[in-house]
Amino acid sequence: MLVLLAGIFVVHIATVIMLFVSTIANVWMVGSSNFGTISTGLWLLCNKTCMQLPVSSRDEASLKTVQAFMILSIIFSVVALILFIIQLFTLEKGKRFYMTGAVMLVCWMCILIAVSIYTARFTGTMVYSTNPHHGYCFILAWICFCFSFIIGILYLVLRKK
């Protein structure tokens, strides 16, 4: 049981780190241009230097929604990690980690909303580039989506022995 708890804890920490990286780094979409590789993220457009991400007024609300939900997912993931540590030492034997699982599933839902909106609105519409494709941050966000769902379900069914 201790090995299972340690494994879940390690995967949870990895998920938090990947969420930070995918939100902060500017490699959600990558494309090529005459000047080299161009990458865009949630915040900046980067070529050799980075500048403010040019977004049309039609897509501005969508981008801000994606930014907000990715930040919320980080917050909920960290809160779930803290709740897990607190519940690990305060719960009686045989009790389940309901609160931790619920918060982690809220994190999962935030990631789902953010990545789905980004996929629907910004895939393939990269400014100044040809042959756009998804970068590693987008892929990390989907991996975090899977991990957070698995961890949330495991927390709900896991009993403290």
Coordinates of C-alpha atoms in Angstrom, one line a residue:
M1 CA 0.0 0.0 0.0
L2 CA 2.9 2.3 0.8
V3 CA 4.3 1.7 -2.7
L4 CA 1.0 2.6 -4.3
L5 CA 0.7 5.8 -2.3
A6 CA 4.3 6.7 -3.2
G7 CA 3.6 6.0 -6.9
I8 CA 0.5 8.1 -6.9
F9 CA 2.3 10.9 -5.1
V10 CA 5.2 10.9 -7.7
V11 CA 2.8 10.9 -10.7
H12 CA 0.9 13.8 -9.0
I13 CA 4.0 15.8 -8.6
A14 CA 5.0 15.0 -12.3
T15 CA 1.5 16.2 -13.4
V16 CA 1.9 19.5 -11.5
I17 CA 5.3 20.1 -13.1
M18 CA 4.0 19.3 -16.5
L19 CA 1.1 21.6 -16.0
F20 CA 3.5 24.4 -15.1
V21 CA 5.7 23.8 -18.1
S22 CA 2.8 23.5 -20.6
T23 CA 1.2 26.7 -19.3
I24 CA 4.4 28.8 -19.1
A25 CA 6.3 27.7 -22.2
N26 CA 5.4 29.1 -25.6
V27 CA 5.4 26.0 -27.7
W28 CA 1.7 25.1 -28.2
M29 CA 1.9 25.5 -32.0
V30 CA 5.1 25.4 -34.0
G31 CA 5.6 26.4 -37.7
S32 CA 8.3 27.4 -40.1
S33 CA 8.8 30.7 -41.9
N34 CA 11.4 32.5 -43.9
F35 CA 13.1 33.6 -40.7
G36 CA 13.2 30.1 -39.0
T37 CA 11.0 28.3 -36.6
I38 CA 8.1 30.2 -35.1
S39 CA 6.3 29.0 -32.0
T40 CA 3.3 30.3 -30.2
G41 CA 2.0 29.6 -26.8
L42 CA -0.7 31.0 -24.5
W43 CA 1.2 34.2 -24.0
L44 CA 3.8 35.0 -26.6
L45 CA 4.8 34.5 -30.3
C46 CA 8.5 33.5 -30.5
N47 CA 10.8 33.5 -33.4
K48 CA 14.3 34.6 -32.5
T49 CA 12.8 37.0 -30.0
C50 CA 9.4 36.9 -28.3
M51 CA 6.6 39.4 -28.6
Q52 CA 3.0 39.7 -27.5
L53 CA 0.8 37.1 -29.2
P54 CA -1.2 38.8 -32.0
V55 CA -4.8 37.7 -31.6
S56 CA -7.8 38.9 -33.4
S57 CA -10.6 40.5 -31.4
R58 CA -12.8 37.5 -32.3
D59 CA -10.3 35.0 -30.7
E60 CA -9.2 37.1 -27.7
A61 CA -11.9 35.9 -25.4
S62 CA -11.1 32.3 -26.3
L63 CA -7.4 32.8 -25.6
K64 CA -8.1 34.4 -22.2
T65 CA -10.4 31.5 -21.4
V66 CA -7.7 29.0 -22.2
Q67 CA -5.2 30.9 -20.1
A68 CA -7.6 31.1 -17.2
F69 CA -8.5 27.4 -17.2
M70 CA -4.8 26.4 -17.5
I71 CA -4.0 28.5 -14.4
L72 CA -7.0 27.1 -12.6
S73 CA -5.9 23.6 -13.4
I74 CA -2.5 24.3 -11.8
I75 CA -4.1 25.8 -8.7
F76 CA -6.5 22.8 -8.3
S77 CA -3.7 20.3 -8.9
V78 CA -1.5 21.9 -6.2
V79 CA -4.5 22.1 -3.8
A80 CA -5.2 18.4 -4.4
L81 CA -1.5 17.6 -3.7
I82 CA -1.6 19.6 -0.4
L83 CA -5.0 17.9 0.5
F84 CA -3.5 14.5 -0.2
I85 CA -0.5 15.2 2.1
I86 CA -2.9 16.5 4.8
Q87 CA -5.3 13.6 4.5
L88 CA -2.5 11.1 4.5
F89 CA -1.6 12.1 8.0
T90 CA -5.0 12.9 9.4
L91 CA -7.4 10.3 8.0
E92 CA -8.2 7.2 10.0
K93 CA -7.5 3.8 8.6
G94 CA -10.1 2.6 6.1
K95 CA -11.1 6.1 5.0
R96 CA -11.0 7.3 1.4
F97 CA -9.4 10.4 -0.1
Y98 CA -12.7 11.8 -1.4
M99 CA -11.8 15.5 -1.2
T100 CA -8.4 15.0 -2.9
G101 CA -10.1 13.0 -5.7
A102 CA -12.8 15.5 -6.2
V103 CA -10.4 18.4 -6.4
M104 CA -8.2 16.4 -8.9
L105 CA -11.3 15.7 -11.0
V106 CA -12.0 19.5 -11.1
C107 CA -8.4 20.0 -12.3
W108 CA -9.1 17.4 -14.9
M109 CA -12.2 19.3 -16.1
C110 CA -10.3 22.6 -16.3
I111 CA -7.6 21.0 -18.5
L112 CA -10.3 19.4 -20.7
I113 CA -12.0 22.8 -21.2
A114 CA -8.7 24.7 -21.8
V115 CA -7.3 22.2 -24.3
S116 CA -10.6 21.6 -26.1
I117 CA -11.1 25.4 -26.7
Y118 CA -7.5 25.7 -27.8
T119 CA -7.9 22.8 -30.2
A120 CA -11.1 24.2 -31.6
R121 CA -10.0 27.8 -32.0
F122 CA -6.2 27.9 -32.6
T123 CA -5.2 24.6 -34.3
G124 CA -3.7 25.3 -37.7
T125 CA -4.3 29.1 -37.5
M126 CA -0.7 30.2 -36.8
V127 CA 0.3 33.7 -37.9
Y128 CA 3.3 34.2 -40.2
S129 CA 4.1 30.5 -40.6
T130 CA 3.6 27.6 -42.9
N131 CA 3.1 23.9 -42.0
P132 CA 1.9 24.5 -38.4
H133 CA 1.8 21.6 -36.0
H134 CA 1.3 21.1 -32.3
G135 CA 4.3 21.6 -30.0
Y136 CA 5.3 19.8 -26.9
C137 CA 3.3 22.0 -24.5
F138 CA 0.1 21.0 -26.2
I139 CA 1.0 17.3 -25.9
L140 CA 2.0 17.8 -22.3
A141 CA -1.4 19.3 -21.6
W142 CA -3.1 16.3 -23.0
I143 CA -0.8 14.0 -21.0
C144 CA -1.7 16.0 -17.9
F145 CA -5.4 15.5 -18.8
C146 CA -5.0 11.7 -18.8
F147 CA -2.9 11.7 -15.6
S148 CA -5.2 13.9 -13.7
F149 CA -8.2 11.8 -14.6
I150 CA -6.4 8.6 -13.5
I151 CA -5.1 10.1 -10.3
G152 CA -8.5 11.6 -9.5
I153 CA -10.2 8.2 -9.9
L154 CA -7.5 6.4 -7.9
Y155 CA -7.9 8.9 -5.1
L156 CA -11.6 8.3 -5.0
V157 CA -11.3 4.5 -4.7
L158 CA -8.1 4.4 -2.7
R159 CA -8.4 3.6 1.0
K160 CA -5.9 4.4 3.6
K161 CA -4.8 1.0 5.0

